[in-house]
Coordinates of C-alpha atoms and ligand atoms in Angstrom, one line a residue:
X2 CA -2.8 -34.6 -12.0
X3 CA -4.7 -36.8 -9.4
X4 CA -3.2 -34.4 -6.7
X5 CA -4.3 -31.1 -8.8
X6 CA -8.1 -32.9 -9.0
X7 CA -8.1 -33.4 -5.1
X8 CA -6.7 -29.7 -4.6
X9 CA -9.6 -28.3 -6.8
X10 CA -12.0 -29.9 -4.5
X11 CA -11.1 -28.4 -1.6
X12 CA -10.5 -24.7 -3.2
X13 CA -14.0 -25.2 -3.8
X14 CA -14.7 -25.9 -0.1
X15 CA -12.4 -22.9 1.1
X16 CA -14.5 -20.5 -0.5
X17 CA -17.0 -20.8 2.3
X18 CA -14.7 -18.9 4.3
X19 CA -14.9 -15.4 2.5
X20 CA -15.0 -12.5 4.1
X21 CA -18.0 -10.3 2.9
X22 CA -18.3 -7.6 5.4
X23 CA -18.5 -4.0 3.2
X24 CA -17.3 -0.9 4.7
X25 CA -18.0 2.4 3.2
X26 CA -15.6 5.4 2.1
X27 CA -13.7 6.9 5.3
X28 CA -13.6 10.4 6.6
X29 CA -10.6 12.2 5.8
X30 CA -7.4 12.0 8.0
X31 CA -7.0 14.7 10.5
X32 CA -4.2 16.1 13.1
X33 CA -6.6 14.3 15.5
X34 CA -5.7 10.8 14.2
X35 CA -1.8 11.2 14.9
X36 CA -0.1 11.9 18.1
X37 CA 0.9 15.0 19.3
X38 CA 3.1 16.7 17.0
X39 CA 7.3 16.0 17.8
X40 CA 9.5 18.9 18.9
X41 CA 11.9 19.9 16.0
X42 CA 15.0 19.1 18.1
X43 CA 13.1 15.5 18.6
X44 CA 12.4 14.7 15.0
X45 CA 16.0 15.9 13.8
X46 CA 17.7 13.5 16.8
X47 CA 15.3 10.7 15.0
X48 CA 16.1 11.4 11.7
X49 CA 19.8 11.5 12.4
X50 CA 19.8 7.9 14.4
X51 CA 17.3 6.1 11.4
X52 CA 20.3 7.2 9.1
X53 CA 23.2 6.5 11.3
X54 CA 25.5 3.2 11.5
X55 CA 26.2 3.5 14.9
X56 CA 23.4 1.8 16.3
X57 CA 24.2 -1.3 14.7
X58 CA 26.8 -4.4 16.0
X59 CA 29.3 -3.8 13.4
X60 CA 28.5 -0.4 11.9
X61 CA 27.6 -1.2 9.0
X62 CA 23.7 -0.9 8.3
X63 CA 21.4 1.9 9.3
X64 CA 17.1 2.0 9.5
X65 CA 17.2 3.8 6.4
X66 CA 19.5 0.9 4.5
X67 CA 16.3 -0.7 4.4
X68 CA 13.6 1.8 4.8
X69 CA 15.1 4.5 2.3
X70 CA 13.2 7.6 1.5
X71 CA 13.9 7.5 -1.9
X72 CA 12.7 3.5 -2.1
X73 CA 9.1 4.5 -1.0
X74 CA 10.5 3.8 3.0
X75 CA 11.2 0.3 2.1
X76 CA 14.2 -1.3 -0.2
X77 CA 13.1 -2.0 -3.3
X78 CA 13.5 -5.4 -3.1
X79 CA 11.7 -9.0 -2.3
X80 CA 13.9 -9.7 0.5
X81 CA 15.5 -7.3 2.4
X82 CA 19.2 -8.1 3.2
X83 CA 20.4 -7.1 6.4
X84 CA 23.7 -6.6 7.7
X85 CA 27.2 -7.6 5.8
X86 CA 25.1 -6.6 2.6
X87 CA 26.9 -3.7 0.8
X88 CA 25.0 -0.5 -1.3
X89 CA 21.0 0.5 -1.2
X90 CA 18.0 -0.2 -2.9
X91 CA 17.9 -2.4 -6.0
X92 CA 22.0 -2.1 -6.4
X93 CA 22.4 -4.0 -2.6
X94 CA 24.2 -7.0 -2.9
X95 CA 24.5 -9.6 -0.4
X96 CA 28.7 -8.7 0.8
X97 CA 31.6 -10.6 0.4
X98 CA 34.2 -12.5 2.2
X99 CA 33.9 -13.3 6.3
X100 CA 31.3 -10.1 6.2
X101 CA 28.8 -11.5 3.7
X102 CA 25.1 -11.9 4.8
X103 CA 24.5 -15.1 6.7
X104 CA 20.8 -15.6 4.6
X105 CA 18.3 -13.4 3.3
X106 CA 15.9 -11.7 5.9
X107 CA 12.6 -13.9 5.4
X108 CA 10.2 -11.2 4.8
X109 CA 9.9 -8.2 2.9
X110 CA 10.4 -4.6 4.1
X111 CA 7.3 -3.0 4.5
X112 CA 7.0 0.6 4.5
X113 CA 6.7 3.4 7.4
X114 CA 3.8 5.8 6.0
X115 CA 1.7 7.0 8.5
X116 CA 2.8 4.8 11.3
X117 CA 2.3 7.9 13.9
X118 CA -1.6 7.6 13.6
X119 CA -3.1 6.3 16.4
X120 CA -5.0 3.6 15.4
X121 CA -2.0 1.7 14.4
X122 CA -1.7 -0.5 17.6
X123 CA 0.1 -3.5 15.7
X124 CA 3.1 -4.2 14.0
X125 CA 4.6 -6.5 11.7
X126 CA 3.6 -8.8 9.1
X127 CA 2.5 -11.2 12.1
X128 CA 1.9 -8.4 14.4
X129 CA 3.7 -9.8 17.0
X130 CA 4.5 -6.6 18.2
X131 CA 1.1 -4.8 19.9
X132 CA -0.1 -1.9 22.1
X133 CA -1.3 -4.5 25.9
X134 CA -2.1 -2.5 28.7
X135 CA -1.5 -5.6 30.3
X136 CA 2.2 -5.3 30.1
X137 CA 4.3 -3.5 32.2
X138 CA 6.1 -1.5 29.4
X139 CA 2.3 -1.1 27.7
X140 CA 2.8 -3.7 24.7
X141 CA 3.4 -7.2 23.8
X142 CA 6.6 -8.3 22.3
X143 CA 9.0 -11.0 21.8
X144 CA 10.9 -8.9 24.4
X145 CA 8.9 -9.7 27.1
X146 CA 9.6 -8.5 30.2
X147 CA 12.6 -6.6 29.1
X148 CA 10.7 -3.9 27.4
X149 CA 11.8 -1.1 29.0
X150 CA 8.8 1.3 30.8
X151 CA 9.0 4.9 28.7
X152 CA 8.4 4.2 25.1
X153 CA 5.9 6.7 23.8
X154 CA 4.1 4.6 21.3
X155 CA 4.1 0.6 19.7
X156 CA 6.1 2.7 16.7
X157 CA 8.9 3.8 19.3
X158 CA 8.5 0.0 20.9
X159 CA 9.4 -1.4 17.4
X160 CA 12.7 0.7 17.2
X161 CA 13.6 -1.4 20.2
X162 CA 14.0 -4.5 17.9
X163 CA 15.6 -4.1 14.2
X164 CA 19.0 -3.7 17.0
X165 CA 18.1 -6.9 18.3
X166 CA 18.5 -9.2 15.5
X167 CA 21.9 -10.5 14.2
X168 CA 21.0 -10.9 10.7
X169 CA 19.1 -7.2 10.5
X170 CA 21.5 -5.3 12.5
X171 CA 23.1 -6.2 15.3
X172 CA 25.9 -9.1 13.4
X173 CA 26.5 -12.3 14.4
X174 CA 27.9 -13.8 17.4
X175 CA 31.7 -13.4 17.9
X176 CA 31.7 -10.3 15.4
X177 CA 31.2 -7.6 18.7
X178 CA 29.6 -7.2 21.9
X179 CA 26.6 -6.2 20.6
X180 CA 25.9 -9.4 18.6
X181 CA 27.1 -11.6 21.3
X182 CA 24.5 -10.3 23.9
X183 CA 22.1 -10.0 21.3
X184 CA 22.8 -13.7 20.6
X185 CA 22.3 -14.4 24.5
X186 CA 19.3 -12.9 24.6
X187 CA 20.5 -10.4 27.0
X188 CA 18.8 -7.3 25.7
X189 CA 18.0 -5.2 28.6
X190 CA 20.3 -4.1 31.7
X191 CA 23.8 -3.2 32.1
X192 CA 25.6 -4.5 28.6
X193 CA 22.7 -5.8 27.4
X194 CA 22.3 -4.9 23.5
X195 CA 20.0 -1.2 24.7
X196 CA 23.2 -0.7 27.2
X197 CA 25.9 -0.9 25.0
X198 CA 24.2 0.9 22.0
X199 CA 23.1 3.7 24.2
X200 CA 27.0 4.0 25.6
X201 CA 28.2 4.5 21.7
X202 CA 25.7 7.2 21.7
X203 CA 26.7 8.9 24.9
X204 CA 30.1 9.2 23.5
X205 CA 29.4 11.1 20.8
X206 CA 29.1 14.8 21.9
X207 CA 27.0 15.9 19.2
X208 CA 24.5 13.2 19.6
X209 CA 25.1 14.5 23.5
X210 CA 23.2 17.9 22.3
X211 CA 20.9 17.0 20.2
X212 CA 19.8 14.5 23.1
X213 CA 19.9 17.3 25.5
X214 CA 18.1 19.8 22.9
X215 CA 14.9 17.0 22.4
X216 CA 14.8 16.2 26.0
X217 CA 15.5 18.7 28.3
X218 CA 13.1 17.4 31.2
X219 CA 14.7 13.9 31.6
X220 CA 18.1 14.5 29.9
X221 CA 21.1 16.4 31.6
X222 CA 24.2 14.6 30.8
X223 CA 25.2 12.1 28.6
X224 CA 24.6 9.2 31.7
X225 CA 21.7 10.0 31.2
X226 CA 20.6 8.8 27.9
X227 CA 19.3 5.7 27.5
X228 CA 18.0 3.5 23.9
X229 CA 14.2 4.3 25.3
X230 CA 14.9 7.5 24.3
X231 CA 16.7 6.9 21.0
X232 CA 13.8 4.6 20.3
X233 CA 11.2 7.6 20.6
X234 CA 13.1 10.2 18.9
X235 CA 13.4 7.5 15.6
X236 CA 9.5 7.0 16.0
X237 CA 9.0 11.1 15.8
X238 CA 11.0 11.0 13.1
X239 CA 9.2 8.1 10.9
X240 CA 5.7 9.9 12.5
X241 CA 6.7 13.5 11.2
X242 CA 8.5 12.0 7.7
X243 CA 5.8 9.7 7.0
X244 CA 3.0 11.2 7.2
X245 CA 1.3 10.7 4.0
X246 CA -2.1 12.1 3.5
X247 CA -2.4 14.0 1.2
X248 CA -3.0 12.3 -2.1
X249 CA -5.3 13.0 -4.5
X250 CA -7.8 10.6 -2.8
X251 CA -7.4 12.2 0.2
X252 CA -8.0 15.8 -1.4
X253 CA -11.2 14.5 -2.6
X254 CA -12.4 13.1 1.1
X255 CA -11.7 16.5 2.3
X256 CA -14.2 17.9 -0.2
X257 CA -12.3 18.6 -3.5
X258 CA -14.8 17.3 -5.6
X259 CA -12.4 17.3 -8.7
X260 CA -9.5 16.3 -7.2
X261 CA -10.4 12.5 -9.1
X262 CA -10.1 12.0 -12.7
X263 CA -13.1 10.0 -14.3
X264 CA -11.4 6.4 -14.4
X265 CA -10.1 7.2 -10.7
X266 CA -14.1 7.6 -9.6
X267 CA -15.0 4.6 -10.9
X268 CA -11.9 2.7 -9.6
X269 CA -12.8 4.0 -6.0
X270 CA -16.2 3.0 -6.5
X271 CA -15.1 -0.4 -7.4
X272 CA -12.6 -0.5 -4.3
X273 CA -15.5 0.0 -2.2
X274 CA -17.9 -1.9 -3.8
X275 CA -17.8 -4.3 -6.3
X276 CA -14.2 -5.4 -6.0
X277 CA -14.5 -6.0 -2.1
X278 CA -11.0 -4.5 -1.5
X279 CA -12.7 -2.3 1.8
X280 CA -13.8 -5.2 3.4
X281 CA -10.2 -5.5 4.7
X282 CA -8.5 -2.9 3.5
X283 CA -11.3 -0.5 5.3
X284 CA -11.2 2.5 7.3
X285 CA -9.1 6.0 6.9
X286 CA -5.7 3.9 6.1
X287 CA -7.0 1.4 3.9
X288 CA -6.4 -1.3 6.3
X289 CA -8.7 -3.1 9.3
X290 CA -5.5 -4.0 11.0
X291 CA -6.6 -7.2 11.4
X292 CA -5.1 -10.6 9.6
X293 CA -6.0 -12.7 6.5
X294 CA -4.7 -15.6 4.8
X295 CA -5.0 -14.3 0.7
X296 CA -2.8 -17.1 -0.3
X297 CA 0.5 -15.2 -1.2
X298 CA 3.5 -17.1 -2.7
X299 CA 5.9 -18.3 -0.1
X300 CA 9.5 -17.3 -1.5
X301 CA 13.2 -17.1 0.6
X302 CA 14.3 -18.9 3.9
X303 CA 11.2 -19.2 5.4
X304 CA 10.2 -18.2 8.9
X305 CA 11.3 -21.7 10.4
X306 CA 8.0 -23.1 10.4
X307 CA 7.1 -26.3 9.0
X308 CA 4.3 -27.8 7.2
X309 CA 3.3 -31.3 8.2
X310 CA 6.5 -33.8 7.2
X311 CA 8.7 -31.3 6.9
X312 CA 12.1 -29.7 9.2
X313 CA 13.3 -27.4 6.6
X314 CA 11.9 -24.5 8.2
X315 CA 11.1 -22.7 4.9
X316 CA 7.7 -22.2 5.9
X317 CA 6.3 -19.1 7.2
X318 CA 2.5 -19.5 9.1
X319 CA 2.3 -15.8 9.5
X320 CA 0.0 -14.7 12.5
X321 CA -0.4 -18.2 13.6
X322 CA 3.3 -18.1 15.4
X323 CA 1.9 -15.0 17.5
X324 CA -1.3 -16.4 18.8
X325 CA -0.6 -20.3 18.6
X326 CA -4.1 -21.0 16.9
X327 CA -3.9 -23.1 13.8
X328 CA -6.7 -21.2 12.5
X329 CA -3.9 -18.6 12.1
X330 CA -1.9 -20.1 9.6
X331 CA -0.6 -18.0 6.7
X332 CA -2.7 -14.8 8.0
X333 CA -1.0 -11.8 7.4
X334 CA -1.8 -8.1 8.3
X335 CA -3.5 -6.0 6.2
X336 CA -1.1 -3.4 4.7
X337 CA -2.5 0.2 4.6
X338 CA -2.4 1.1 0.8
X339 CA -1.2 5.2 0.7
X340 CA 1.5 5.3 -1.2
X341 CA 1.2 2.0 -2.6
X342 CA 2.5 3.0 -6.0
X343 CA 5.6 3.4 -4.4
X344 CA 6.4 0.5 -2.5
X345 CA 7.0 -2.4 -4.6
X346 CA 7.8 -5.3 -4.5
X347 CA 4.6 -6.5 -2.4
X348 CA 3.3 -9.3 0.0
X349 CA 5.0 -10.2 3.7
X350 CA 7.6 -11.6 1.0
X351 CA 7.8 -10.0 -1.5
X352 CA 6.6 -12.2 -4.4
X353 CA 5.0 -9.5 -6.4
X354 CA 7.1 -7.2 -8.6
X355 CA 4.2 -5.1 -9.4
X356 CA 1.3 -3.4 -8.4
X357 CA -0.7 -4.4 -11.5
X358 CA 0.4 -8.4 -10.3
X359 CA -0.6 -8.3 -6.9
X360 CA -3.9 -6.7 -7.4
X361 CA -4.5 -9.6 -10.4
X362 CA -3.6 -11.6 -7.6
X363 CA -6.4 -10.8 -5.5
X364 CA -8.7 -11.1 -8.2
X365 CA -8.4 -15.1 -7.5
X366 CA -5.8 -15.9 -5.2
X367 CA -5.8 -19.8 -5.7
X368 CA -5.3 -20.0 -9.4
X369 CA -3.0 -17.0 -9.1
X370 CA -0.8 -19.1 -6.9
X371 CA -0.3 -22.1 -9.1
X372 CA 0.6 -20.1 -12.0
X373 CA 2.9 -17.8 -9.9
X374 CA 6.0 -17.0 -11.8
X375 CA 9.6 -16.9 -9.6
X376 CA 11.5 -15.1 -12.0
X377 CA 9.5 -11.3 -10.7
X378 CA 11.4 -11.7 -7.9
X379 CA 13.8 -9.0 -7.0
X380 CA 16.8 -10.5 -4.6
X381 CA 21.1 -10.3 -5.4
X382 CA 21.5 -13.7 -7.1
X383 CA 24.3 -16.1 -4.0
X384 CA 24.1 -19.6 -5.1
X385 CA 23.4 -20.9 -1.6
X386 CA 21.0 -18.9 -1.1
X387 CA 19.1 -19.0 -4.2
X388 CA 18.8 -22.5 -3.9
X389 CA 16.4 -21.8 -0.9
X390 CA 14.4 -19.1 -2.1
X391 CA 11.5 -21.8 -4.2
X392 CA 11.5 -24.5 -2.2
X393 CA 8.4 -24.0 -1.2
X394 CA 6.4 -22.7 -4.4
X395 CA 8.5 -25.7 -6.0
X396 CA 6.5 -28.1 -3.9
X397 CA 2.9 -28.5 -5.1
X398 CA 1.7 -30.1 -1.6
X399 CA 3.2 -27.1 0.3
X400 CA 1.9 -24.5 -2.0
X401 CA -2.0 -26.8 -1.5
X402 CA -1.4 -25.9 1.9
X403 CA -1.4 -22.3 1.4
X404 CA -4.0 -22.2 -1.2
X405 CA -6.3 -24.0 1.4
X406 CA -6.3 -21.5 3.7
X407 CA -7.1 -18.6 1.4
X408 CA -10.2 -16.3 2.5
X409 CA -10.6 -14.5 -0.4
X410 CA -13.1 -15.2 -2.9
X411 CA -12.2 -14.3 -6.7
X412 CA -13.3 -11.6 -8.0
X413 CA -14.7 -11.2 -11.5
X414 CA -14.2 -7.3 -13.7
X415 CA -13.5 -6.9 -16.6
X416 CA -10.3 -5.5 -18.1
X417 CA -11.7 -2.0 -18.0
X418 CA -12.5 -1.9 -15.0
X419 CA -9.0 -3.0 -13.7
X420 CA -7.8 -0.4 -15.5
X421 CA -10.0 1.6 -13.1
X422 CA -9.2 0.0 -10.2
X423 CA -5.3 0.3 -10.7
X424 CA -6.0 4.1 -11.2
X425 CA -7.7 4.6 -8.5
X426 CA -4.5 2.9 -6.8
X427 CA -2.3 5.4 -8.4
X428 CA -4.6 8.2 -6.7
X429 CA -3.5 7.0 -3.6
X430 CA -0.1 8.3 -3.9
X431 CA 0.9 11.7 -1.6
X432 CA 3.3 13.7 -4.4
X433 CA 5.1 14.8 -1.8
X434 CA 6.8 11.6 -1.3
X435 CA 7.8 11.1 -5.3
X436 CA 11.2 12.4 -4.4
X437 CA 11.6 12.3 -0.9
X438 CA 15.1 13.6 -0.5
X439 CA 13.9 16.1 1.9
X440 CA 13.6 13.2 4.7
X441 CA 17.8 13.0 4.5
X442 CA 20.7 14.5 6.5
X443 CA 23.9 14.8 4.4
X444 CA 25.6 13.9 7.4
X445 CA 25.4 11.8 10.8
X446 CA 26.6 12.5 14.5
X447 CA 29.3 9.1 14.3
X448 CA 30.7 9.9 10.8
X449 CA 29.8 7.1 9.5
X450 CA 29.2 7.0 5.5
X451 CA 25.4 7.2 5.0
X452 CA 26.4 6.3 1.1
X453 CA 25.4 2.6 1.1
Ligands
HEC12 C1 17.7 -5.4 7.2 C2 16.7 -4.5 6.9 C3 16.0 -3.8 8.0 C4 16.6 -2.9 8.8 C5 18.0 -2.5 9.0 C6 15.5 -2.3 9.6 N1 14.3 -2.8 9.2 FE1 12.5 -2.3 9.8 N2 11.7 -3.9 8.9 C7 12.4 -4.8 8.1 C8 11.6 -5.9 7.8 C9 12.0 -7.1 6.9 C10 10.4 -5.7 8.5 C11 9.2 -6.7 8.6 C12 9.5 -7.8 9.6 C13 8.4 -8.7 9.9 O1 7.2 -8.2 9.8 O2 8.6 -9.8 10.4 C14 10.5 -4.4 9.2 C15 9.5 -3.8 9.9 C16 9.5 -2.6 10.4 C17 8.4 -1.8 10.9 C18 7.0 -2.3 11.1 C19 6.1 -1.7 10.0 C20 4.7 -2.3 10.0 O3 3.9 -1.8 9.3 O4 4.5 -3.3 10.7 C21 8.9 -0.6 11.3 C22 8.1 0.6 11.9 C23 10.3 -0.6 11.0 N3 10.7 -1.8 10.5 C24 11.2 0.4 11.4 C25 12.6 0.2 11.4 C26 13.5 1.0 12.2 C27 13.1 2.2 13.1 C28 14.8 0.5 12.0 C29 16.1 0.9 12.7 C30 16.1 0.9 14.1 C31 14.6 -0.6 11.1 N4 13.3 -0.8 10.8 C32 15.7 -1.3 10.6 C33 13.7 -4.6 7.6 C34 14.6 -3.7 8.2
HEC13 C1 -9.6 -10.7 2.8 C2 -8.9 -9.5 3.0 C3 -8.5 -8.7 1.8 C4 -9.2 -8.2 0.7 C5 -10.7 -8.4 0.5 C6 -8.3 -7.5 -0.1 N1 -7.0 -7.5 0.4 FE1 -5.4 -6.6 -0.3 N2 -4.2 -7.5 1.1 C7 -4.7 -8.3 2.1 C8 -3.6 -8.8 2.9 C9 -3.7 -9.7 4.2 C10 -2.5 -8.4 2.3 C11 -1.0 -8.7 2.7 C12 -0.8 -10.2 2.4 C13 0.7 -10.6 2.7 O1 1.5 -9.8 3.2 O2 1.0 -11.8 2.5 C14 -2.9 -7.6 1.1 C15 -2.0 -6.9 0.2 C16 -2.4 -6.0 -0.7 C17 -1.6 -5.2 -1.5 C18 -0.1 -5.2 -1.4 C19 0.3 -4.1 -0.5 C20 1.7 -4.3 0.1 O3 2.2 -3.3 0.7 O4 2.3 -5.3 0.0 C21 -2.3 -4.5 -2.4 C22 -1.9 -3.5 -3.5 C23 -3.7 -4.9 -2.1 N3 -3.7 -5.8 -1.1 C24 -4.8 -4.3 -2.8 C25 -6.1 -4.9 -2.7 C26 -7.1 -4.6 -3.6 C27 -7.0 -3.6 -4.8 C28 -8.2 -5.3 -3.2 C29 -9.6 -5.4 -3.9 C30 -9.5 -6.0 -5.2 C31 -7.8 -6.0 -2.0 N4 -6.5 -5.7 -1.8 C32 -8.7 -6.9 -1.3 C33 -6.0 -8.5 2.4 C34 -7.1 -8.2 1.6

């Protein structure tokens, strides 16, 4: 009780920290915001590699395992599992035997809408992935210097990595050659992780084509192909799949006055006024790109990091690990919201099972976190690793922690206007994307099943 007292008090004193900065409705999305548009032969050499095995360590997971079309680009789940797991979406479990996963991924699967805009010079939930001129290969990345030059865009950069890591795709040391280098570090040069994927690839003679067919200036024979290139074709594939702009909201930017329903109206108006949400979530994709600490539950294995007094690394300090400032701690990019309805669970971990319970979340973040309920969360039940997934929210000084930091200052409306607000939500969703089974091959170049 004494603690809760002393915890109040300084929730009181975080509040001075709120963000108030309004922005106003955006003009529609255009052509003009995304980059050129992809040959065909490029896009279908991207779509095939996003769906194919091959480019992981033990040839077992594919991009689309966790960023399905038909799970709104993400999983479905809290936590994504990475490889060893077995079948897609909700129904993925976490393996069995030698195979099995070695922990949950620590953060949630976010989705790939509208990545191929060009004001999307950032990625990932700490955004340690970024367009720098400053850099030889153009962005800054746990890569460093072995970035290869020739990657189109920080979306085609990002295909560099998912290969990288053991637990996402690559295995774990001793399993192949790809998890061993990946394991040394060695990601560039000859063997290196790039290397040896990119020889799988040149040994395939359909992928051969398709390489020739979407590059014709750079790529003659199969020698010539390296992951660079794979990397771009997967990004003109998310870029030309995910492009997701045409929702009802968006119909009514571009001048179709009736394209919102009464409740929707006054939910946008509430989005970009009352309720605050544009202040970060501003601008033609709903987000500022920038980072904030909203005081989300902390659920799974944790990032490593550790709160004063602690070595458990179940932590996760979000943008803080990027830039090394402790002002930093448990910021978190701001997610674009089109196609939001679709993309549940939500948070950099997944916490929330529903739209309705992350937005009632924002509403006031602090007291939202002390009452958080574990049992929403959607992860395959393994005893070991269950054990780790509440440490944290289990740990009332830990959780104080987060709460301290939050930026975002409650927000009072009234049922009815939720309702609104949630609406207007739902308004953001492009139909095209309700059934996205347009987005899949039936097949891939390797052979390998696509089925789970
Ligand atoms: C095991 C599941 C898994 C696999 C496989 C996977 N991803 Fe992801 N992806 C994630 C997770 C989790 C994140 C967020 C990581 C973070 O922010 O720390 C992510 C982040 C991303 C992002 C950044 C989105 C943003 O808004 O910041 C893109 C783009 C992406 N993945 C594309 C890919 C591509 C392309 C592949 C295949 C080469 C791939 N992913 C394979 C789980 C996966
Ligand atoms: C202070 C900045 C800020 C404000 C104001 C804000 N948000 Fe957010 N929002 C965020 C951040 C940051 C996240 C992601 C946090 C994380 O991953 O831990 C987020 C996440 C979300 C999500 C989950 C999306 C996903 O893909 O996981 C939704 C939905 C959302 N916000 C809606 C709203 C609404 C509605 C409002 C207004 C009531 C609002 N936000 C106000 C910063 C903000």
């Amino acid at each position: 009780m004494r603690l809760r007292r002393l915890y109040v008090g300084l929730v009181v004193c975080s509040l001075t920290a709120v963000v108030h900065a309004q922005s106003t409705r955006p003009f529609p999305i255009s052509d003009n915001d995304f980059y050129s548009t992809p040959s065909g032969a490029e896009v279908a050499l991207g779509r095939a590699l996003f769906f194919d095995k091959i480019i992981s360590g033990n040839g077992n997971i594919s991009c689309a395992t966790c960023h399905h079309p038909l799970a709104g680009t993400g999983d479905g789940l809290s936590l994504s599992i990475g490889e060893g797991g077995k079948g897609l979406g909700l129904a993925r479990d976490t393996g069995s035997g030698v195979d099995a996963v070695q922990g949950r991924i620590p953060r949630h699967t976010p989705h790939v809408f509208n990545l191929a805009a060009k004001e999307f010079s950032v990625m990932f939930h700490d955004g340690r992935l970024s367009v720098d001129d400053l850099e030889a290969s153009g962005f800054n990345s746990p890569a460093g210097d072995q970035l290869p030059l020739g990657l189109d865009s920080v979306l085609a950069a990002q295909a560099m990595f998912p290969v990288t890591s053991s637990t996402e795709m690559a295995g774990q040391a001793g399993e192949n050659p790809v998890a061993n280098a990946a394991f040394e570090g060695r990601l560039a040069g000859e063997n290196g992780v790039w290397d040896l994927l990119a020889q799988r690839l040149r040994a395939i003679p359909e992928y051969v084509v398709m390489f020739r067919d979407a590059y014709p200036e750079q790529i003659s024979t199969a020698d010539d192909i390296q992951f660079k290139d794979a990397a771009n074709a997967i990004a003109s594939f998310e870029g030309a799949a995910g492009r997701a702009d045409n929702s009802r909201f968006d119909q009514f930017l571009r001048g179709d006055s009736q394209a919102l329903s009464g409740s929707e109206m006054k939910g946008m108006k509430l989005f970009y006024d009352k309720a605050n949400c544009s202040s970060c979530h501003s601008g033609k994709f709903q987000t500022d790109h920038g980072f904030h600490a909203i005081a989300m539950p902390q659920i799974g294995p944790g990032k490593g990091h550790n709160s004063e007094g602690y070595d458990d690394g179940r932590d996760d300090f979000g943008r803080e690990a990027v830039t090394g400032d402790a002002d930093d701690r448990f910021r978190f990019l701001t997610p674009s919201l089109r196609n939001v309805a679709l993309t549940a669970p939500y948070g950099h971990a997944g916490a929330f099972d529903t739209l309705e319970a992350v937005v009632r979340h924002h509403l006031n973040p602090e007291e939202s976190l002390l009452g958080y309920d574990g049992s929403q969360v959607r992860l395959p039940s393994r005893a070991d690793l269950d054990g780790q997934d509440f440490v944290v929210m289990n740990d009332y000084w830990r959780v104080s922690q987060i709460g301290h930091r939050n930026e975002l200052a409650p927000v009072f409306i009234n049922e009815k206007d939720f309702g609104h607000l949630m609406s207007f939500l739902h308004a953001l969703t492009d139909n095209g994307f309700l059934d996205d089974r347009r987005n899949m091959p039936s097949s891939v170049p390797s052979g390998l099943t696509m089925a789970d």
